PDB file of C-alpha atoms in Angstrom:
ATOM      1  CA  MET A  20       0.000   0.000   0.000  1.00 45.00           C
ATOM      2  CA  LYS A  21       2.757   2.417   0.766  1.00 44.00           C
ATOM      3  CA  THR A  22       4.567   1.529  -2.354  1.00 45.00           C
ATOM      4  CA  THR A  23       1.468   2.177  -4.395  1.00 44.00           C
ATOM      5  CA  THR A  24       1.015   5.570  -2.809  1.00 44.00           C
ATOM      6  CA  LEU A  25       4.522   6.598  -3.594  1.00 41.00           C
ATOM      7  CA  ARG A  26       4.095   5.457  -7.153  1.00 44.00           C
ATOM      8  CA  CYS A  27       0.897   7.382  -7.476  1.00 41.00           C
ATOM      9  CA  GLN A  28       2.495  10.488  -6.079  1.00 43.00           C
ATOM     10  CA  LYS A  29       5.355  10.053  -8.480  1.00 43.00           C
ATOM     11  CA  GLU A  30       2.959   9.613 -11.358  1.00 44.00           C
ATOM     12  CA  TYR A  31       1.009  12.648 -10.195  1.00 42.00           C
ATOM     13  CA  ARG A  32       4.166  14.659 -10.028  1.00 45.00           C
ATOM     14  CA  THR A  33       5.125  13.508 -13.483  1.00 41.00           C
ATOM     15  CA  VAL A  34       1.746  14.361 -14.908  1.00 38.00           C
ATOM     16  CA  LYS A  35       1.759  17.726 -13.214  1.00 43.00           C
ATOM     17  CA  ILE A  36       5.162  18.625 -14.587  1.00 38.00           C
ATOM     18  CA  THR A  37       4.164  17.544 -18.061  1.00 41.00           C
ATOM     19  CA  THR A  38       0.992  19.574 -17.850  1.00 41.00           C
ATOM     20  CA  MET A  39       2.827  22.731 -16.772  1.00 43.00           C
ATOM     21  CA  SER A  40       5.357  22.278 -19.585  1.00 46.00           C
ATOM     22  CA  ASN A  41       2.580  21.924 -22.122  1.00 49.00           C
ATOM     23  CA  TYR A  42       0.912  25.014 -20.722  1.00 43.00           C
ATOM     24  CA  GLN A  43       4.099  27.091 -21.061  1.00 46.00           C
ATOM     25  CA  ASP A  44       4.642  25.874 -24.635  1.00 50.00           C
ATOM     26  CA  SER A  45       1.047  26.721 -25.434  1.00 48.00           C
ATOM     27  CA  GLN A  46       1.420  30.229 -24.027  1.00 49.00           C
ATOM     28  CA  GLU A  47       4.628  30.859 -25.999  1.00 50.00           C
ATOM     29  CA  GLU A  48       2.989  29.613 -29.191  1.00 49.00           C
ATOM     30  CA  ASN A  49      -0.056  31.803 -28.650  1.00 49.00           C
ATOM     31  CA  SER A  50       2.187  34.760 -27.930  1.00 46.00           C
ATOM     32  CA  GLN A  51       4.126  34.185 -31.160  1.00 45.00           C
ATOM     33  CA  ASN A  52       0.919  33.783 -33.131  1.00 45.00           C
ATOM     34  CA  ASP A  53      -0.398  37.036 -31.714  1.00 45.00           C
ATOM     35  CA  LEU A  54       2.848  38.757 -32.591  1.00 39.00           C
ATOM     36  CA  PHE A  55       2.968  37.647 -36.237  1.00 40.00           C
ATOM     37  CA  ASP A  56      -0.766  37.959 -36.785  1.00 47.00           C
ATOM     38  CA  GLN A  57      -0.675  41.602 -35.760  1.00 45.00           C
ATOM     39  CA  ASP A  58      -1.140  44.043 -38.711  1.00 47.00           C
ATOM     40  CA  ILE A  59       1.893  46.355 -38.672  1.00 40.00           C
ATOM     41  CA  THR A  60       1.790  49.375 -41.005  1.00 44.00           C
ATOM     42  CA  ASP A  61       4.038  52.404 -41.400  1.00 45.00           C
ATOM     43  CA  THR A  62       1.694  55.132 -40.408  1.00 45.00           C
ATOM     44  CA  PRO A  63       3.173  58.530 -41.391  1.00 47.00           C
ATOM     45  CA  LEU A  64       3.558  60.972 -38.599  1.00 46.00           C
ATOM     46  CA  ALA A  65       1.061  63.752 -38.815  1.00 51.00           C
ATOM     47  CA  LEU A  66       2.449  67.245 -39.263  1.00 49.00           C
ATOM     48  CA  PRO A  67       2.231  69.010 -35.911  1.00 51.00           C
ATOM     49  CA  ARG A  68      -0.338  71.683 -35.829  1.00 52.00           C
ATOM     50  CA  ALA A  69       1.140  75.142 -36.018  1.00 48.00           C
ATOM     51  CA  PRO A  70       0.948  77.263 -32.892  1.00 52.00           C
ATOM     52  CA  THR A  71      -2.130  79.349 -32.576  1.00 52.00           C
ATOM     53  CA  ALA A  72      -1.604  82.744 -34.136  1.00 49.00           C
ATOM     54  CA  ALA A  73      -1.434  85.799 -31.947  1.00 52.00           C
ATOM     55  CA  GLY A  74      -4.884  87.102 -31.198  1.00 51.00           C
ATOM     56  CA  CYS A  75      -6.556  83.790 -32.158  1.00 56.00           C
ATOM     57  CA  ASN A  76      -8.872  82.451 -29.419  1.00 56.00           C
ATOM     58  CA  ASN A  77     -10.092  79.432 -31.388  1.00 55.00           C
ATOM     59  CA  THR A  78      -8.526  76.358 -29.751  1.00 54.00           C
ATOM     60  CA  THR A  79     -10.941  73.692 -31.006  1.00 52.00           C
ATOM     61  CA  THR A  80     -11.004  74.107 -34.794  1.00 54.00           C
ATOM     62  CA  ASN A  81      -8.617  75.365 -37.448  1.00 54.00           C
ATOM     63  CA  CYS A  82      -9.291  79.017 -38.091  1.00 63.00           C
ATOM     64  CA  ASP A  83      -8.008  80.895 -41.136  1.00 70.00           C
ATOM     65  CA  CYS A  84      -4.857  82.192 -39.450  1.00 72.00           C
ATOM     66  CA  CYS A  85      -3.943  78.745 -38.132  1.00 74.00           C
ATOM     67  CA  ALA A  86      -4.386  77.265 -41.598  1.00 77.00           C
ATOM     68  CA  LYS A  87      -2.029  79.894 -43.029  1.00 78.00           C
ATOM     69  CA  ASN A  88       0.564  79.109 -40.375  1.00 79.00           C
ATOM     70  CA  THR A  89       0.307  75.406 -41.173  1.00 81.00           C
ATOM     71  CA  ALA A  90       0.739  76.069 -44.897  1.00 82.00           C
ATOM     72  CA  LEU A  91       3.761  78.264 -44.180  1.00 81.00           C
ATOM     73  CA  LEU A  92       5.316  75.562 -42.019  1.00 82.00           C
ATOM     74  CA  GLN A  93       4.788  72.990 -44.767  1.00 84.00           C
ATOM     75  CA  GLU A  94       6.491  75.269 -47.293  1.00 82.00           C
ATOM     76  CA  ILE A  95       9.466  75.801 -44.981  1.00 83.00           C
ATOM     77  CA  LEU A  96       9.847  72.058 -44.428  1.00 83.00           C
ATOM     78  CA  LYS A  97       9.706  71.503 -48.194  1.00 80.00           C
ATOM     79  CA  GLU A  98      12.484  74.042 -48.813  1.00 76.00           C
ATOM     80  CA  VAL A  99      14.624  72.516 -46.068  1.00 77.00           C
ATOM     81  CA  LYS A 100      14.203  69.082 -47.640  1.00 77.00           C
ATOM     82  CA  GLN A 101      15.199  70.442 -51.051  1.00 72.00           C
ATOM     83  CA  LEU A 102      18.321  72.033 -49.590  1.00 71.00           C
ATOM     84  CA  GLN A 103      19.265  68.800 -47.847  1.00 70.00           C
ATOM     85  CA  THR A 104      18.862  66.753 -51.033  1.00 68.00           C
ATOM     86  CA  GLY A 105      20.648  69.333 -53.197  1.00 60.00           C
ATOM     87  CA  LYS A 106      17.651  69.880 -55.476  1.00 52.00           C
ATOM     88  CA  THR A 107      17.449  73.633 -55.034  1.00 50.00           C
ATOM     89  CA  LYS A 108      18.356  75.286 -58.348  1.00 58.00           C
ATOM     90  CA  VAL A 109      19.679  78.798 -58.877  1.00 55.00           C
ATOM     91  CA  PRO A 110      17.440  80.622 -61.369  1.00 61.00           C
ATOM     92  CA  SER A 111      19.131  80.686 -64.773  1.00 80.00           C
ATOM     93  CA  PHE A 112      20.049  83.993 -66.392  1.00 88.00           C
ATOM     94  CA  SER A 113      20.588  84.980 -70.005  1.00 92.00           C
ATOM     95  CA  ILE A 114      21.770  88.289 -71.452  1.00 95.00           C
ATOM     96  CA  GLU A 115      19.603  87.873 -74.535  1.00 93.00           C
ATOM     97  CA  ASN A 116      16.113  89.345 -74.138  1.00 92.00           C
ATOM     98  CA  SER A 117      16.956  90.669 -70.679  1.00 94.00           C
ATOM     99  CA  ALA A 118      16.999  94.271 -69.489  1.00 95.00           C
ATOM    100  CA  VAL A 119      20.805  94.088 -69.472  1.00 96.00           C
ATOM    101  CA  GLU A 120      21.198  93.312 -73.191  1.00 96.00           C
ATOM    102  CA  ARG A 121      20.543  96.745 -74.712  1.00 96.00           C
ATOM    103  CA  PRO A 122      22.768  98.868 -72.418  1.00 97.00           C
ATOM    104  CA  LEU A 123      25.523  96.247 -72.609  1.00 98.00           C
ATOM    105  CA  HIS A 124      25.322  96.251 -76.407  1.00 98.00           C
ATOM    106  CA  GLU A 125      25.631 100.046 -76.491  1.00 97.00           C
ATOM    107  CA  TYR A 126      28.612  99.919 -74.149  1.00 97.00           C
ATOM    108  CA  LEU A 127      30.361  97.340 -76.345  1.00 98.00           C
ATOM    109  CA  LYS A 128      29.856  99.477 -79.452  1.00 97.00           C
ATOM    110  CA  LEU A 129      31.568 102.434 -77.791  1.00 96.00           C
ATOM    111  CA  ARG A 130      34.245 100.128 -76.467  1.00 96.00           C
ATOM    112  CA  PHE A 131      34.896  98.733 -79.957  1.00 97.00           C
ATOM    113  CA  ALA A 132      35.399 102.242 -81.333  1.00 96.00           C
ATOM    114  CA  ARG A 133      38.299 102.642 -78.877  1.00 94.00           C
ATOM    115  CA  ASN A 134      39.773  99.146 -79.035  1.00 95.00           C
ATOM    116  CA  PRO A 135      38.488  96.146 -81.015  1.00 97.00           C
ATOM    117  CA  TYR A 136      39.770  93.670 -78.428  1.00 97.00           C
ATOM    118  CA  LEU A 137      38.755  92.715 -74.910  1.00 97.00           C
ATOM    119  CA  ALA A 138      41.400  92.442 -72.220  1.00 95.00           C
ATOM    120  CA  ASP A 139      42.194  89.254 -70.302  1.00 92.00           C
ATOM    121  CA  PRO A 140      41.156  89.651 -67.571  1.00 94.00           C
ATOM    122  CA  ASP A 141      38.895  92.566 -68.432  1.00 96.00           C
ATOM    123  CA  THR A 142      38.251  94.383 -65.159  1.00 96.00           C
ATOM    124  CA  GLU A 143      36.500  97.266 -66.921  1.00 97.00           C
ATOM    125  CA  LEU A 144      33.966  94.939 -68.525  1.00 97.00           C
ATOM    126  CA  LYS A 145      33.368  93.035 -65.277  1.00 97.00           C
ATOM    127  CA  SER A 146      32.763  96.293 -63.436  1.00 97.00           C
ATOM    128  CA  LYS A 147      30.281  97.341 -66.130  1.00 97.00           C
ATOM    129  CA  LEU A 148      28.436  94.022 -65.878  1.00 97.00           C
ATOM    130  CA  LEU A 149      28.102  94.344 -62.105  1.00 97.00           C
ATOM    131  CA  THR A 150      26.783  97.887 -62.502  1.00 97.00           C
ATOM    132  CA  LEU A 151      24.201  96.753 -65.060  1.00 97.00           C
ATOM    133  CA  ARG A 152      23.167  93.872 -62.815  1.00 96.00           C
ATOM    134  CA  ARG A 153      22.538  96.156 -59.847  1.00 96.00           C
ATOM    135  CA  LYS A 154      20.462  98.469 -62.024  1.00 96.00           C
ATOM    136  CA  TYR A 155      18.537  96.071 -64.265  1.00 96.00           C
ATOM    137  CA  ALA A 156      18.685  92.574 -62.730  1.00 94.00           C
ATOM    138  CA  PRO A 157      19.341  92.714 -58.962  1.00 94.00           C
ATOM    139  CA  GLU A 158      17.702  89.306 -58.461  1.00 93.00           C
ATOM    140  CA  ALA A 159      20.140  87.565 -60.851  1.00 94.00           C
ATOM    141  CA  ASP A 160      23.084  85.565 -59.536  1.00 94.00           C
ATOM    142  CA  VAL A 161      26.362  87.523 -59.758  1.00 95.00           C
ATOM    143  CA  GLN A 162      28.394  84.669 -61.216  1.00 95.00           C
ATOM    144  CA  GLU A 163      25.699  83.918 -63.796  1.00 95.00           C
ATOM    145  CA  VAL A 164      25.684  87.547 -64.952  1.00 96.00           C
ATOM    146  CA  LEU A 165      29.474  87.631 -65.237  1.00 96.00           C
ATOM    147  CA  ARG A 166      29.695  84.295 -67.035  1.00 95.00           C
ATOM    148  CA  HIS A 167      26.985  85.024 -69.588  1.00 96.00           C
ATOM    149  CA  GLY A 168      28.016  88.670 -69.886  1.00 97.00           C
ATOM    150  CA  LEU A 169      31.605  87.835 -70.810  1.00 97.00           C
ATOM    151  CA  ARG A 170      30.472  85.283 -73.392  1.00 96.00           C
ATOM    152  CA  PHE A 171      27.969  87.703 -74.887  1.00 97.00           C
ATOM    153  CA  SER A 172      30.601  90.457 -75.072  1.00 98.00           C
ATOM    154  CA  ALA A 173      33.176  88.202 -76.729  1.00 97.00           C
ATOM    155  CA  ARG A 174      30.677  87.162 -79.412  1.00 97.00           C
ATOM    156  CA  LYS A 175      29.674  90.768 -80.064  1.00 98.00           C
ATOM    157  CA  MET A 176      33.261  91.899 -80.489  1.00 98.00           C
ATOM    158  CA  VAL A 177      33.812  89.099 -83.005  1.00 97.00           C
ATOM    159  CA  ASP A 178      30.724  90.266 -84.913  1.00 98.00           C
ATOM    160  CA  PHE A 179      31.901  93.888 -84.874  1.00 98.00           C
ATOM    161  CA  ARG A 180      35.343  92.929 -86.165  1.00 97.00           C
ATOM    162  CA  SER A 181      33.828  90.823 -88.927  1.00 97.00           C
ATOM    163  CA  GLN A 182      31.595  93.695 -90.084  1.00 96.00           C
ATOM    164  CA  THR A 183      34.498  96.148 -90.032  1.00 96.00           C
ATOM    165  CA  LYS A 184      36.818  93.838 -91.946  1.00 95.00           C
ATOM    166  CA  ASN A 185      34.194  93.239 -94.641  1.00 94.00           C
ATOM    167  CA  LYS A 186      33.756  96.972 -95.063  1.00 93.00           C
ATOM    168  CA  ILE A 187      37.487  97.686 -95.342  1.00 94.00           C
ATOM    169  CA  LEU A 188      38.285  94.812 -97.694  1.00 92.00           C
ATOM    170  CA  SER A 189      35.174  95.060 -99.836  1.00 91.00           C
ATOM    171  CA  ARG A 190      35.907  94.917-103.557  1.00 88.00           C
ATOM    172  CA  SER A 191      32.362  95.737-104.579  1.00 88.00           C
ATOM    173  CA  VAL A 192      31.989  98.899-106.672  1.00 80.00           C
ATOM    174  CA  LYS A 193      28.765  99.578-104.784  1.00 85.00           C
ATOM    175  CA  ASN A 194      30.789 100.211-101.638  1.00 88.00           C
ATOM    176  CA  GLU A 195      33.159 103.125-101.199  1.00 91.00           C
ATOM    177  CA  ASP A 196      36.888 102.508-101.293  1.00 95.00           C
ATOM    178  CA  VAL A 197      38.022 103.312 -97.752  1.00 94.00           C
ATOM    179  CA  GLY A 198      41.604 103.644 -98.976  1.00 95.00           C
ATOM    180  CA  ALA A 199      40.678 106.838-100.810  1.00 96.00           C
ATOM    181  CA  LEU A 200      38.880 108.489 -97.874  1.00 96.00           C
ATOM    182  CA  GLY A 201      40.356 111.299 -95.809  1.00 96.00           C
ATOM    183  CA  ILE A 202      41.050 110.724 -92.115  1.00 96.00           C
ATOM    184  CA  ASN A 203      37.756 112.163 -90.836  1.00 95.00           C
ATOM    185  CA  SER A 204      35.692 110.455 -93.539  1.00 96.00           C
ATOM    186  CA  LEU A 205      37.566 107.210 -92.926  1.00 96.00           C
ATOM    187  CA  THR A 206      36.785 107.350 -89.209  1.00 96.00           C
ATOM    188  CA  LYS A 207      33.073 107.940 -89.817  1.00 95.00           C
ATOM    189  CA  SER A 208      32.913 105.258 -92.501  1.00 95.00           C
ATOM    190  CA  ILE A 209      34.451 102.555 -90.312  1.00 95.00           C
ATOM    191  CA  TYR A 210      33.191 103.505 -86.855  1.00 96.00           C
ATOM    192  CA  GLY A 211      30.166 105.699 -87.568  1.00 94.00           C
ATOM    193  CA  LYS A 212      27.622 103.199 -86.237  1.00 94.00           C
ATOM    194  CA  PHE A 213      29.734 102.369 -83.196  1.00 96.00           C
ATOM    195  CA  MET A 214      30.280 105.862 -81.808  1.00 91.00           C
ATOM    196  CA  LYS A 215      27.993 108.663 -80.697  1.00 86.00           C
ATOM    197  CA  GLU A 216      30.549 111.334 -81.492  1.00 87.00           C
ATOM    198  CA  GLU A 217      34.026 111.344 -82.956  1.00 85.00           C
ATOM    199  CA  SER A 218      36.867 111.107 -80.461  1.00 93.00           C
ATOM    200  CA  GLU A 219      40.636 111.253 -80.674  1.00 95.00           C
ATOM    201  CA  ASP A 220      40.958 107.594 -79.667  1.00 95.00           C
ATOM    202  CA  THR A 221      38.598 106.501 -82.446  1.00 96.00           C
ATOM    203  CA  CYS A 222      40.401 108.646 -85.004  1.00 97.00           C
ATOM    204  CA  ASN A 223      43.766 107.189 -83.979  1.00 97.00           C
ATOM    205  CA  LEU A 224      42.374 103.665 -84.217  1.00 97.00           C
ATOM    206  CA  ALA A 225      41.055 104.313 -87.739  1.00 97.00           C
ATOM    207  CA  VAL A 226      44.446 105.699 -88.800  1.00 97.00           C
ATOM    208  CA  ALA A 227      46.240 102.674 -87.345  1.00 97.00           C
ATOM    209  CA  LEU A 228      43.864 100.368 -89.196  1.00 97.00           C
ATOM    210  CA  ARG A 229      44.437 102.123 -92.521  1.00 97.00           C
ATOM    211  CA  SER A 230      48.194 102.130 -91.981  1.00 97.00           C
ATOM    212  CA  PHE A 231      48.091  98.392 -91.299  1.00 98.00           C
ATOM    213  CA  CYS A 232      46.025  97.697 -94.418  1.00 97.00           C
ATOM    214  CA  HIS A 233      48.408  99.786 -96.536  1.00 97.00           C
ATOM    215  CA  ASP A 234      51.501  98.023 -95.192  1.00 97.00           C
ATOM    216  CA  LYS A 235      49.924  94.585 -95.730  1.00 96.00           C
ATOM    217  CA  ARG A 236      48.577  95.583 -99.183  1.00 96.00           C
ATOM    218  CA  GLN A 237      44.961  94.960 -98.208  1.00 96.00           C
ATOM    219  CA  LEU A 238      43.410  98.085 -99.761  1.00 95.00           C
ATOM    220  CA  ARG A 239      41.298  97.672-102.885  1.00 94.00           C
ATOM    221  CA  LYS A 240      43.774  99.072-105.422  1.00 93.00           C
ATOM    222  CA  GLN A 241      46.724  97.201-103.945  1.00 94.00           C
ATOM    223  CA  ASN A 242      45.358  93.753-104.802  1.00 88.00           C
ATOM    224  CA  GLY A 243      47.397  92.017-102.115  1.00 92.00           C
ATOM    225  CA  GLU A 244      46.965  88.440-100.935  1.00 92.00           C
ATOM    226  CA  PRO A 245      44.370  87.930 -98.171  1.00 91.00           C
ATOM    227  CA  LEU A 246      45.809  87.595 -94.689  1.00 93.00           C
ATOM    228  CA  GLY A 247      45.436  84.306 -92.871  1.00 90.00           C
ATOM    229  CA  ASP A 248      44.232  86.005 -89.690  1.00 94.00           C
ATOM    230  CA  PHE A 249      43.508  89.676 -90.289  1.00 97.00           C
ATOM    231  CA  TRP A 250      42.617  90.673 -86.727  1.00 97.00           C
ATOM    232  CA  LYS A 251      45.358  88.678 -85.049  1.00 96.00           C
ATOM    233  CA  SER A 252      47.926  90.412 -87.257  1.00 97.00           C
ATOM    234  CA  PHE A 253      46.400  93.822 -86.591  1.00 98.00           C
ATOM    235  CA  LYS A 254      46.423  93.214 -82.841  1.00 97.00           C
ATOM    236  CA  SER A 255      50.174  92.741 -82.902  1.00 97.00           C
ATOM    237  CA  TYR A 256      50.566  95.768 -85.215  1.00 97.00           C
ATOM    238  CA  LEU A 257      48.462  97.971 -82.928  1.00 97.00           C
ATOM    239  CA  GLN A 258      50.304  96.813 -79.819  1.00 96.00           C
ATOM    240  CA  ASP A 259      53.621  97.880 -81.338  1.00 96.00           C
ATOM    241  CA  ILE A 260      52.205 101.375 -81.857  1.00 96.00           C
ATOM    242  CA  LEU A 261      50.834 101.535 -78.314  1.00 95.00           C
ATOM    243  CA  ASP A 262      54.147 100.369 -76.869  1.00 96.00           C
ATOM    244  CA  ASP A 263      55.969 103.168 -78.689  1.00 95.00           C
ATOM    245  CA  SER A 264      56.659 105.816 -76.056  1.00 94.00           C
ATOM    246  CA  SER A 265      57.851 108.518 -78.444  1.00 93.00           C
ATOM    247  CA  GLU A 266      56.047 111.851 -78.304  1.00 91.00           C
ATOM    248  CA  GLY A 267      53.839 112.843 -81.204  1.00 93.00           C
ATOM    249  CA  LYS A 268      53.679 109.308 -82.602  1.00 96.00           C
ATOM    250  CA  TRP A 269      50.026 109.656 -83.622  1.00 97.00           C
ATOM    251  CA  ARG A 270      50.664 112.964 -85.341  1.00 97.00           C
ATOM    252  CA  THR A 271      53.482 111.330 -87.295  1.00 97.00           C
ATOM    253  CA  ILE A 272      51.284 108.391 -88.341  1.00 97.00           C
ATOM    254  CA  ILE A 273      48.423 110.678 -89.386  1.00 97.00           C
ATOM    255  CA  GLU A 274      50.699 112.861 -91.544  1.00 97.00           C
ATOM    256  CA  ARG A 275      52.158 109.764 -93.192  1.00 97.00           C
ATOM    257  CA  GLU A 276      48.699 108.355 -93.968  1.00 97.00           C
ATOM    258  CA  GLU A 277      47.516 111.671 -95.406  1.00 97.00           C
ATOM    259  CA  LYS A 278      50.379 111.527 -97.915  1.00 97.00           C
ATOM    260  CA  ARG A 279      49.552 107.906 -98.710  1.00 97.00           C
ATOM    261  CA  ILE A 280      45.917 108.831 -99.309  1.00 97.00           C
ATOM    262  CA  GLU A 281      46.932 111.492-101.829  1.00 97.00           C
ATOM    263  CA  ARG A 282      49.066 109.011-103.743  1.00 96.00           C
ATOM    264  CA  TYR A 283      46.369 106.336-103.513  1.00 96.00           C
ATOM    265  CA  ARG A 284      43.771 108.610-105.111  1.00 95.00           C
ATOM    266  CA  LYS A 285      45.887 109.199-108.209  1.00 90.00           C
TER     267      LYS A 285
END
């Protein structure tokens, strides 16, 4: 009888332990099922409501001023995001069809009548571009104005030189022979549309140009061979004159060209 009791207690203990183990396993399984059966979604965080505007007593519904504040906050957050992702673009600028084009074009015409070449670097031109930007396009980016302005100016000077060369070297009988023109008439013929009034610098430039053409046999009656690079050759020729420090050099050149003109007309 005692032995049976002990065996029964042992069996009871065994059954009890097994039952508790099954219960724990069941609870863990149910817990896992609950975990994986749960519907998990990425719910976006709602934009915090903007603080109530000053003087607004409406704390239950969105009034007009609160809605404006919320819209402003959304716009600010959008701009911050664009800056962080590098998507913010600087407004593009072009000289053509802008308020800067006309005054810049007029400046370049006057500049061409004094010197047909731009300097490198050209501080005068850069200063002019910055002045025009402040006056006509203050919202434009400085570097954009300088970059496009320098390109525009370089193209215009090329166009001006091409027009002037065609006029000087023209062999058409419909066009006047610049080689036979006097100094004043020569200056007006070549640079008339580029200058508002005749100046000493423009007159000297016209004389230097005629002297160059005569020396290189480019005038109509001389029938010389065309130059490979007309303006590159003239640039070197003009620089030699400018580097000459002798007094009265321009007077000497003018008197020489006047004598050449007389002989050319015969």
